[in-house]
mmCIF file of C-alpha atoms in Angstrom:
data_model
loop_
_atom_site.group_PDB
_atom_site.id
_atom_site.type_symbol
_atom_site.label_atom_id
_atom_site.label_comp_id
_atom_site.label_asym_id
_atom_site.label_seq_id
_atom_site.Cartn_x
_atom_site.Cartn_y
_atom_site.Cartn_z
ATOM 1 C CA UNK F 1 7.383 6.145 18.744
ATOM 2 C CA UNK F 2 7.960 4.491 22.145
ATOM 3 C CA UNK F 3 5.080 6.471 23.624
ATOM 4 C CA UNK F 4 2.867 5.364 20.739
ATOM 5 C CA UNK F 5 3.812 1.717 21.291
ATOM 6 C CA UNK F 6 3.043 2.023 25.011
ATOM 7 C CA UNK F 7 -0.397 3.377 24.099
ATOM 8 C CA UNK F 8 -0.976 0.455 21.732
ATOM 9 C CA UNK F 9 0.058 -2.080 24.392
ATOM 10 C CA UNK F 10 -2.282 -0.491 26.952
ATOM 11 C CA UNK F 11 -5.183 -0.465 24.501
ATOM 12 C CA UNK F 12 -4.418 -4.048 23.563
ATOM 13 C CA UNK F 13 -4.607 -5.164 27.197
ATOM 14 C CA UNK F 14 -8.094 -3.682 27.436
ATOM 15 C CA UNK F 15 -9.146 -5.229 24.123
ATOM 16 C CA UNK F 16 -7.848 -8.666 25.114
ATOM 17 C CA UNK F 17 -9.746 -8.460 28.382
ATOM 18 C CA UNK F 18 -12.989 -7.690 26.602
ATOM 19 C CA UNK F 19 -12.435 -10.528 24.143
ATOM 20 C CA UNK F 20 -11.681 -12.933 27.008
ATOM 21 C CA UNK F 21 -14.865 -11.975 28.855
ATOM 22 C CA UNK F 22 -16.880 -12.402 25.682
ATOM 23 C CA UNK F 23 -15.432 -15.870 25.085
ATOM 24 C CA UNK F 24 -16.415 -17.032 28.590
ATOM 25 C CA UNK F 25 -20.079 -16.542 27.754
ATOM 26 C CA UNK F 26 -19.897 -17.918 24.219
ATOM 27 C CA UNK F 27 -21.557 -21.334 23.856
ATOM 28 C CA UNK F 28 -20.858 -21.918 20.148
ATOM 29 C CA UNK F 29 -17.666 -23.276 18.588
ATOM 30 C CA UNK F 30 -15.598 -20.325 17.380
ATOM 31 C CA UNK F 31 -14.176 -22.415 14.526
ATOM 32 C CA UNK F 32 -17.644 -22.924 13.070
ATOM 33 C CA UNK F 33 -18.426 -19.226 12.996
ATOM 34 C CA UNK F 34 -15.045 -17.579 12.551
ATOM 35 C CA UNK F 35 -15.211 -14.301 10.672
ATOM 36 C CA UNK F 36 -11.972 -12.521 9.785
ATOM 37 C CA UNK F 37 -12.280 -8.750 9.446
ATOM 38 C CA UNK F 38 -10.223 -7.167 6.651
ATOM 39 C CA UNK F 39 -9.828 -3.436 6.063
ATOM 40 C CA UNK F 40 -8.351 -1.301 3.296
ATOM 41 C CA UNK F 41 -8.324 2.274 2.012
ATOM 42 C CA UNK F 42 -9.620 1.926 -1.565
ATOM 43 C CA UNK F 43 -13.159 1.957 -2.909
ATOM 44 C CA UNK F 44 -15.219 -0.946 -4.206
ATOM 45 C CA UNK F 45 -14.006 -0.655 -7.801
ATOM 46 C CA UNK F 46 -10.276 -0.683 -7.060
ATOM 47 C CA UNK F 47 -7.810 -3.621 -7.086
ATOM 48 C CA UNK F 48 -7.403 -3.867 -3.282
ATOM 49 C CA UNK F 49 -11.095 -4.694 -3.030
ATOM 50 C CA UNK F 50 -10.927 -7.202 -5.876
ATOM 51 C CA UNK F 51 -7.885 -8.820 -4.298
ATOM 52 C CA UNK F 52 -9.576 -9.174 -0.922
ATOM 53 C CA UNK F 53 -12.704 -10.570 -2.559
ATOM 54 C CA UNK F 54 -10.492 -13.265 -4.094
ATOM 55 C CA UNK F 55 -8.845 -13.774 -0.677
ATOM 56 C CA UNK F 56 -12.254 -14.272 0.933
ATOM 57 C CA UNK F 57 -13.304 -16.681 -1.814
ATOM 58 C CA UNK F 58 -10.199 -18.845 -1.381
ATOM 59 C CA UNK F 59 -10.390 -18.868 2.437
ATOM 60 C CA UNK F 60 -13.999 -19.998 2.272
ATOM 61 C CA UNK F 61 -13.115 -22.648 -0.326
ATOM 62 C CA UNK F 62 -10.145 -23.989 1.640
ATOM 63 C CA UNK F 63 -12.081 -24.175 4.933
ATOM 64 C CA UNK F 64 -15.298 -25.586 3.442
ATOM 65 C CA UNK F 65 -17.119 -22.441 4.460
ATOM 66 C CA UNK F 66 -16.133 -22.601 8.136
ATOM 67 C CA UNK F 67 -14.158 -19.348 7.907
ATOM 68 C CA UNK F 68 -15.413 -16.240 6.140
ATOM 69 C CA UNK F 69 -13.855 -12.836 5.519
ATOM 70 C CA UNK F 70 -15.726 -9.573 6.007
ATOM 71 C CA UNK F 71 -14.243 -6.698 3.975
ATOM 72 C CA UNK F 72 -14.343 -3.042 5.048
ATOM 73 C CA UNK F 73 -13.253 -0.685 2.207
ATOM 74 C CA UNK F 74 -12.825 3.093 2.093
ATOM 75 C CA UNK F 75 -11.033 3.440 5.438
ATOM 76 C CA UNK F 76 -14.196 2.413 7.283
ATOM 77 C CA UNK F 77 -12.054 1.059 10.124
ATOM 78 C CA UNK F 78 -9.626 3.984 10.185
ATOM 79 C CA UNK F 79 -6.805 5.224 8.014
ATOM 80 C CA UNK F 80 -3.974 2.877 7.074
ATOM 81 C CA UNK F 81 -1.884 3.579 10.156
ATOM 82 C CA UNK F 82 -4.900 3.125 12.414
ATOM 83 C CA UNK F 83 -5.672 -0.193 10.734
ATOM 84 C CA UNK F 84 -2.102 -1.378 11.338
ATOM 85 C CA UNK F 85 -2.500 -0.435 14.989
ATOM 86 C CA UNK F 86 -5.817 -2.294 14.963
ATOM 87 C CA UNK F 87 -3.957 -5.450 13.974
ATOM 88 C CA UNK F 88 -1.667 -5.065 16.986
ATOM 89 C CA UNK F 89 -4.613 -4.315 19.258
ATOM 90 C CA UNK F 90 -6.546 -7.327 18.026
ATOM 91 C CA UNK F 91 -9.514 -5.262 16.829
ATOM 92 C CA UNK F 92 -8.827 -6.066 13.159
ATOM 93 C CA UNK F 93 -7.578 -9.288 11.586
ATOM 94 C CA UNK F 94 -6.258 -8.318 8.149
ATOM 95 C CA UNK F 95 -5.164 -5.064 6.506
ATOM 96 C CA UNK F 96 -3.666 -3.931 3.201
ATOM 97 C CA UNK F 97 -1.622 -0.822 4.023
ATOM 98 C CA UNK F 98 0.584 0.880 1.500
ATOM 99 C CA UNK F 99 4.116 -0.296 2.160
ATOM 100 C CA UNK F 100 5.351 3.184 3.092
ATOM 101 C CA UNK F 101 2.913 3.389 5.996
ATOM 102 C CA UNK F 102 4.076 0.055 7.388
ATOM 103 C CA UNK F 103 7.674 1.333 7.384
ATOM 104 C CA UNK F 104 6.730 3.232 10.558
ATOM 105 C CA UNK F 105 6.662 -0.196 12.209
ATOM 106 C CA UNK F 106 9.152 -2.153 10.039
ATOM 107 C CA UNK F 107 11.932 0.179 8.919
ATOM 108 C CA UNK F 108 13.542 -2.282 6.483
ATOM 109 C CA UNK F 109 10.487 -1.976 4.221
ATOM 110 C CA UNK F 110 11.520 1.556 3.262
ATOM 111 C CA UNK F 111 13.653 0.064 0.473
ATOM 112 C CA UNK F 112 10.413 -0.238 -1.542
ATOM 113 C CA UNK F 113 9.726 3.510 -1.198
ATOM 114 C CA UNK F 114 12.645 4.620 -3.379
ATOM 115 C CA UNK F 115 11.955 6.333 -6.724
ATOM 116 C CA UNK F 116 12.548 4.439 -9.978
ATOM 117 C CA UNK F 117 13.374 1.273 -8.032
ATOM 118 C CA UNK F 118 11.711 -1.097 -10.501
ATOM 119 C CA UNK F 119 12.161 -1.208 -14.273
ATOM 120 C CA UNK F 120 8.633 -2.491 -14.798
ATOM 121 C CA UNK F 121 5.960 -4.632 -13.176
ATOM 122 C CA UNK F 122 7.709 -7.909 -13.969
ATOM 123 C CA UNK F 123 10.870 -6.676 -12.265
ATOM 124 C CA UNK F 124 8.832 -5.722 -9.207
ATOM 125 C CA UNK F 125 7.158 -9.143 -9.103
ATOM 126 C CA UNK F 126 10.535 -10.908 -9.261
ATOM 127 C CA UNK F 127 11.697 -8.815 -6.324
ATOM 128 C CA UNK F 128 8.574 -9.309 -4.201
ATOM 129 C CA UNK F 129 8.377 -13.053 -4.836
ATOM 130 C CA UNK F 130 12.079 -13.791 -4.380
ATOM 131 C CA UNK F 131 14.836 -13.389 -1.824
ATOM 132 C CA UNK F 132 14.047 -9.739 -1.072
ATOM 133 C CA UNK F 133 10.416 -10.531 -0.328
ATOM 134 C CA UNK F 134 11.406 -13.442 1.916
ATOM 135 C CA UNK F 135 13.855 -11.323 3.892
ATOM 136 C CA UNK F 136 11.319 -8.550 4.348
ATOM 137 C CA UNK F 137 8.694 -11.065 5.460
ATOM 138 C CA UNK F 138 11.163 -12.072 8.170
ATOM 139 C CA UNK F 139 11.590 -8.447 9.214
ATOM 140 C CA UNK F 140 7.814 -8.087 9.453
ATOM 141 C CA UNK F 141 7.600 -11.209 11.599
ATOM 142 C CA UNK F 142 10.297 -9.838 13.902
ATOM 143 C CA UNK F 143 8.097 -6.776 14.411
ATOM 144 C CA UNK F 144 4.833 -8.607 15.041
ATOM 145 C CA UNK F 145 3.334 -8.931 11.550
ATOM 146 C CA UNK F 146 2.614 -11.919 9.316
ATOM 147 C CA UNK F 147 2.965 -11.274 5.595
ATOM 148 C CA UNK F 148 0.280 -13.058 3.573
ATOM 149 C CA UNK F 149 1.240 -11.547 0.231
ATOM 150 C CA UNK F 150 2.496 -8.499 -1.607
ATOM 151 C CA UNK F 151 -0.171 -6.548 -3.495
ATOM 152 C CA UNK F 152 0.490 -3.832 -6.042
ATOM 153 C CA UNK F 153 -0.609 -0.247 -5.342
ATOM 154 C CA UNK F 154 -0.062 1.114 -8.820
ATOM 155 C CA UNK F 155 2.397 2.718 -11.196
ATOM 156 C CA UNK F 156 2.503 6.351 -10.098
ATOM 157 C CA UNK F 157 2.475 9.466 -12.234
ATOM 158 C CA UNK F 158 2.053 13.217 -11.648
ATOM 159 C CA UNK F 159 -1.346 14.913 -12.033
ATOM 160 C CA UNK F 160 -1.566 18.696 -12.143
ATOM 161 C CA UNK F 161 -3.686 21.714 -12.986
ATOM 162 C CA UNK F 162 -1.175 22.864 -15.625
ATOM 163 C CA UNK F 163 0.737 20.587 -18.028
ATOM 164 C CA UNK F 164 4.125 19.207 -17.005
ATOM 165 C CA UNK F 165 6.249 18.776 -20.134
ATOM 166 C CA UNK F 166 9.608 18.656 -18.365
ATOM 167 C CA UNK F 167 11.008 18.445 -14.862
ATOM 168 C CA UNK F 168 11.475 22.231 -14.923
ATOM 169 C CA UNK F 169 7.680 22.637 -14.976
ATOM 170 C CA UNK F 170 7.558 21.227 -11.446
ATOM 171 C CA UNK F 171 9.706 24.026 -10.015
ATOM 172 C CA UNK F 172 8.021 25.495 -6.931
ATOM 173 C CA UNK F 173 4.744 23.692 -7.627
ATOM 174 C CA UNK F 174 3.051 22.297 -4.528
ATOM 175 C CA UNK F 175 2.594 18.568 -5.113
ATOM 176 C CA UNK F 176 0.715 16.337 -2.719
ATOM 177 C CA UNK F 177 2.585 13.178 -1.763
ATOM 178 C CA UNK F 178 1.851 10.363 0.619
ATOM 179 C CA UNK F 179 3.137 10.836 4.153
ATOM 180 C CA UNK F 180 6.222 8.761 3.366
ATOM 181 C CA UNK F 181 9.652 10.360 3.936
ATOM 182 C CA UNK F 182 11.235 8.993 0.741
ATOM 183 C CA UNK F 183 8.288 10.250 -1.317
ATOM 184 C CA UNK F 184 8.526 13.720 0.189
ATOM 185 C CA UNK F 185 12.268 13.753 -0.457
ATOM 186 C CA UNK F 186 11.731 12.585 -4.040
ATOM 187 C CA UNK F 187 9.431 15.429 -5.010
ATOM 188 C CA UNK F 188 11.583 17.979 -3.276
ATOM 189 C CA UNK F 189 14.492 16.578 -5.308
ATOM 190 C CA UNK F 190 12.402 16.957 -8.473
ATOM 191 C CA UNK F 191 12.157 20.682 -7.680
ATOM 192 C CA UNK F 192 8.589 20.700 -6.379
ATOM 193 C CA UNK F 193 7.385 21.611 -2.909
ATOM 194 C CA UNK F 194 6.190 18.287 -1.520
ATOM 195 C CA UNK F 195 2.995 18.579 0.519
ATOM 196 C CA UNK F 196 2.122 15.372 2.427
ATOM 197 C CA UNK F 197 -1.572 16.069 2.948
ATOM 198 C CA UNK F 198 -4.009 13.434 4.154
ATOM 199 C CA UNK F 199 -5.513 11.560 1.211
ATOM 200 C CA UNK F 200 -9.046 12.441 2.312
ATOM 201 C CA UNK F 201 -8.198 16.135 1.871
ATOM 202 C CA UNK F 202 -6.719 15.864 -1.620
ATOM 203 C CA UNK F 203 -9.725 16.595 -3.830
ATOM 204 C CA UNK F 204 -10.635 19.719 -1.865
ATOM 205 C CA UNK F 205 -6.990 20.812 -1.791
ATOM 206 C CA UNK F 206 -6.750 20.540 -5.584
ATOM 207 C CA UNK F 207 -10.090 22.254 -6.079
ATOM 208 C CA UNK F 208 -9.184 25.187 -3.827
ATOM 209 C CA UNK F 209 -5.610 25.536 -5.087
ATOM 210 C CA UNK F 210 -4.009 24.564 -1.785
ATOM 211 C CA UNK F 211 -1.885 22.210 -3.900
ATOM 212 C CA UNK F 212 -1.092 22.395 -7.608
ATOM 213 C CA UNK F 213 -1.003 18.670 -8.190
ATOM 214 C CA UNK F 214 -0.381 15.224 -6.775
ATOM 215 C CA UNK F 215 1.214 11.900 -7.516
ATOM 216 C CA UNK F 216 -1.300 9.188 -8.342
ATOM 217 C CA UNK F 217 -2.010 5.933 -10.148
ATOM 218 C CA UNK F 218 -4.535 5.707 -12.978
ATOM 219 C CA UNK F 219 -6.909 3.760 -10.731
ATOM 220 C CA UNK F 220 -7.331 6.219 -7.878
ATOM 221 C CA UNK F 221 -7.044 9.208 -10.240
ATOM 222 C CA UNK F 222 -10.169 7.948 -11.977
ATOM 223 C CA UNK F 223 -12.001 6.433 -8.995
ATOM 224 C CA UNK F 224 -11.676 9.602 -6.902
ATOM 225 C CA UNK F 225 -12.392 11.832 -9.944
ATOM 226 C CA UNK F 226 -9.214 13.838 -9.430
ATOM 227 C CA UNK F 227 -9.210 14.538 -13.180
ATOM 228 C CA UNK F 228 -12.015 17.017 -12.561
ATOM 229 C CA UNK F 229 -9.626 19.312 -10.670
ATOM 230 C CA UNK F 230 -6.261 18.174 -12.097
ATOM 231 C CA UNK F 231 -6.825 17.393 -15.796
ATOM 232 C CA UNK F 232 -3.158 16.959 -16.821
ATOM 233 C CA UNK F 233 -1.255 13.719 -16.285
ATOM 234 C CA UNK F 234 2.512 13.467 -16.776
ATOM 235 C CA UNK F 235 3.440 9.829 -17.404
ATOM 236 C CA UNK F 236 6.666 9.499 -15.475
ATOM 237 C CA UNK F 237 6.182 6.136 -13.721
ATOM 238 C CA UNK F 238 8.279 7.539 -10.899
ATOM 239 C CA UNK F 239 7.499 4.583 -8.650
ATOM 240 C CA UNK F 240 5.360 1.475 -8.485
ATOM 241 C CA UNK F 241 3.909 1.137 -5.024
ATOM 242 C CA UNK F 242 3.863 -2.060 -3.023
ATOM 243 C CA UNK F 243 1.074 -2.858 -0.568
ATOM 244 C CA UNK F 244 1.372 -5.436 2.201
ATOM 245 C CA UNK F 245 -1.395 -7.950 2.886
ATOM 246 C CA UNK F 246 -0.805 -8.627 6.578
ATOM 247 C CA UNK F 247 -2.112 -9.981 9.859
ATOM 248 C CA UNK F 248 -0.560 -9.663 13.271
ATOM 249 C CA UNK F 249 1.756 -12.589 13.981
ATOM 250 C CA UNK F 250 -0.079 -13.185 17.261
ATOM 251 C CA UNK F 251 -3.470 -13.404 15.563
ATOM 252 C CA UNK F 252 -2.108 -15.686 12.850
ATOM 253 C CA UNK F 253 -0.584 -18.059 15.420
ATOM 254 C CA UNK F 254 -3.903 -18.181 17.301
ATOM 255 C CA UNK F 255 -5.590 -19.815 14.305
ATOM 256 C CA UNK F 256 -5.737 -23.610 13.910
ATOM 257 C CA UNK F 257 -3.054 -24.969 11.594
ATOM 258 C CA UNK F 258 -5.513 -25.803 8.816
ATOM 259 C CA UNK F 259 -6.869 -22.249 8.903
ATOM 260 C CA UNK F 260 -3.330 -20.854 8.864
ATOM 261 C CA UNK F 261 -2.660 -22.927 5.760
ATOM 262 C CA UNK F 262 -5.878 -21.698 4.141
ATOM 263 C CA UNK F 263 -4.983 -18.086 4.884
ATOM 264 C CA UNK F 264 -1.516 -18.470 3.350
ATOM 265 C CA UNK F 265 -2.916 -20.125 0.217
ATOM 266 C CA UNK F 266 -5.477 -17.333 -0.058
ATOM 267 C CA UNK F 267 -2.791 -14.702 0.389
ATOM 268 C CA UNK F 268 -0.710 -16.112 -2.441
ATOM 269 C CA UNK F 269 -3.621 -16.572 -4.843
ATOM 270 C CA UNK F 270 -5.148 -13.185 -4.085
ATOM 271 C CA UNK F 271 -1.813 -11.386 -4.546
ATOM 272 C CA UNK F 272 -1.414 -12.880 -8.017
ATOM 273 C CA UNK F 273 -4.996 -11.981 -8.849
ATOM 274 C CA UNK F 274 -4.795 -8.420 -7.501
ATOM 275 C CA UNK F 275 -1.663 -7.702 -9.553
ATOM 276 C CA UNK F 276 -3.350 -9.015 -12.697
ATOM 277 C CA UNK F 277 -6.394 -6.840 -12.018
ATOM 278 C CA UNK F 278 -4.183 -3.790 -11.540
ATOM 279 C CA UNK F 279 -2.372 -4.285 -14.851
ATOM 280 C CA UNK F 280 -5.617 -4.861 -16.747
ATOM 281 C CA UNK F 281 -7.313 -1.868 -15.143
ATOM 282 C CA UNK F 282 -4.375 0.416 -15.937
ATOM 283 C CA UNK F 283 -4.602 -0.364 -19.654
ATOM 284 C CA UNK F 284 -8.366 0.156 -19.733
ATOM 285 C CA UNK F 285 -8.466 3.241 -17.530
ATOM 286 C CA UNK F 286 -5.831 5.065 -19.564
ATOM 287 C CA UNK F 287 -8.125 4.913 -22.588
ATOM 288 C CA UNK F 288 -11.101 6.008 -20.499
ATOM 289 C CA UNK F 289 -9.149 8.986 -19.141
ATOM 290 C CA UNK F 290 -8.235 10.031 -22.682
ATOM 291 C CA UNK F 291 -11.907 9.862 -23.621
ATOM 292 C CA UNK F 292 -12.762 11.953 -20.558
ATOM 293 C CA UNK F 293 -10.475 14.742 -21.781
ATOM 294 C CA UNK F 294 -7.397 14.170 -19.644
ATOM 295 C CA UNK F 295 -4.291 15.524 -21.386
ATOM 296 C CA UNK F 296 -1.279 13.203 -21.152
ATOM 297 C CA UNK F 297 2.303 14.432 -21.379
ATOM 298 C CA UNK F 298 5.553 12.452 -21.560
ATOM 299 C CA UNK F 299 8.391 14.412 -19.943
ATOM 300 C CA UNK F 300 11.939 13.167 -20.442
ATOM 301 C CA UNK F 301 12.571 10.693 -17.617
ATOM 302 C CA UNK F 302 16.358 10.850 -17.286
ATOM 303 C CA UNK F 303 16.387 14.195 -15.371
ATOM 304 C CA UNK F 304 14.003 12.659 -12.829
ATOM 305 C CA UNK F 305 16.276 9.632 -12.447
ATOM 306 C CA UNK F 306 19.353 11.816 -12.019
ATOM 307 C CA UNK F 307 17.776 13.871 -9.244
ATOM 308 C CA UNK F 308 16.599 10.686 -7.547
ATOM 309 C CA UNK F 309 20.180 9.727 -6.697
ATOM 310 C CA UNK F 310 20.131 12.144 -3.770
ATOM 311 C CA UNK F 311 17.181 10.224 -2.328
ATOM 312 C CA UNK F 312 19.102 6.946 -2.534
ATOM 313 C CA UNK F 313 22.062 8.550 -0.776
ATOM 314 C CA UNK F 314 19.778 9.639 2.059
ATOM 315 C CA UNK F 315 17.620 6.557 2.520
ATOM 316 C CA UNK F 316 19.873 3.595 1.715
ATOM 317 C CA UNK F 317 21.458 4.154 5.094
ATOM 318 C CA UNK F 318 22.194 0.655 6.422
ATOM 319 C CA UNK F 319 24.186 -2.331 5.219
ATOM 320 C CA UNK F 320 20.998 -4.379 5.151
ATOM 321 C CA UNK F 321 19.250 -1.932 2.813
ATOM 322 C CA UNK F 322 22.309 -1.818 0.571
ATOM 323 C CA UNK F 323 22.309 -5.617 0.403
ATOM 324 C CA UNK F 324 18.630 -5.610 -0.561
ATOM 325 C CA UNK F 325 19.256 -2.943 -3.183
ATOM 326 C CA UNK F 326 22.089 -5.025 -4.635
ATOM 327 C CA UNK F 327 19.743 -7.997 -5.045
ATOM 328 C CA UNK F 328 17.111 -5.767 -6.669
ATOM 329 C CA UNK F 329 19.727 -4.512 -9.129
ATOM 330 C CA UNK F 330 20.737 -8.081 -9.988
ATOM 331 C CA UNK F 331 17.123 -8.908 -10.890
ATOM 332 C CA UNK F 332 16.837 -6.197 -13.566
#
C-alpha cells in the first residue's frame, strides 16, 4: 500500500506540473469554462448514470451554466480503483466507486460491506444520512476525499446456472464476488467458493463455466444480460451496496466557494434522486426478468444470517467500527 501511495504521489507531481504549464498559456477565465469530469462503472441505463445526470443538471442550474459536468460511464476512465487514484492524481474530478473499493483508501468504510447490515432501504438511508454518514464523511476527509453524497448500488441477490433453494445448494459452488474482503468472507461462510473475478470477465466466466454463479443486483443482472448465462435468481437480499459520490478534498478546496456550494447541493439532490431511481427500477426490472424467463427462488434467510456472524467477528475489529455498528443497530 505504501509503495502504491508513493507511485500515486509521483504521478500526481507530474500531472500537477502539466496542469500548471497549461494554465500559464491559458488566456480565458477558467471559471467561465470549467468542466468537471465524472466517471463511473455502470452503463447508460443504470442508476449511477441517472444520478450523475441529475448532478450535472443541478450544478449547471446553481452556477448559471458557468460550470458543467462531463460524464464518462462504463469504466471509460479506468476501473473503480483507477478512478479513485485519478481523483488523487488530479486527472479526474468526480467518481462514484462502490464503497468496498474505497475501503482500500478509507478503512472505516468497511462497516458498510458487512452482510445483512440493513433491514431495508429506509434503514440504510437513515444510516447514510445520519450520524454514521457524518462520521464516515470525516474519515474520508482525513484521507483526502470529499464526500458529496451516498448513492445506492443495489440490493444484492445470488444468480446461478442451477437453482438455489437453500443455503446447502451453494456448497462448493464457485460464486463470483466483488474484490472486497468482507464479500469474499461472506460467500465462503455461506459454503460457496468465493471467486473475486474482475467484473469485466464475469459474463465470459459464467458462459464458460469458470464460475457457477455470482452476486448481483436486478439492475446490472439485466443490463449486462447475465440472465442469458445464469437464469436462476435466489432472492436473498444478502446486502445492499453503498456507493460514494466523491471528489478529492484538494480539488474541492480549489473551487470557488460558490462552486463548492453548488457541488454540495448537487450531491445531496442527486443522491436522493439516484436512490429513488434505483428503487423504481428494481420493482420494474423484477417483472421484466420474470417475463424474460428468469426463475426466482426464495431460500430461507435465517441460515444465511447465522453464518454471517463469523464475518462480523472477523471484520468488526476496532472500537470505532463497533461504535458505528451500535448506532446502525439503534436505527433499526
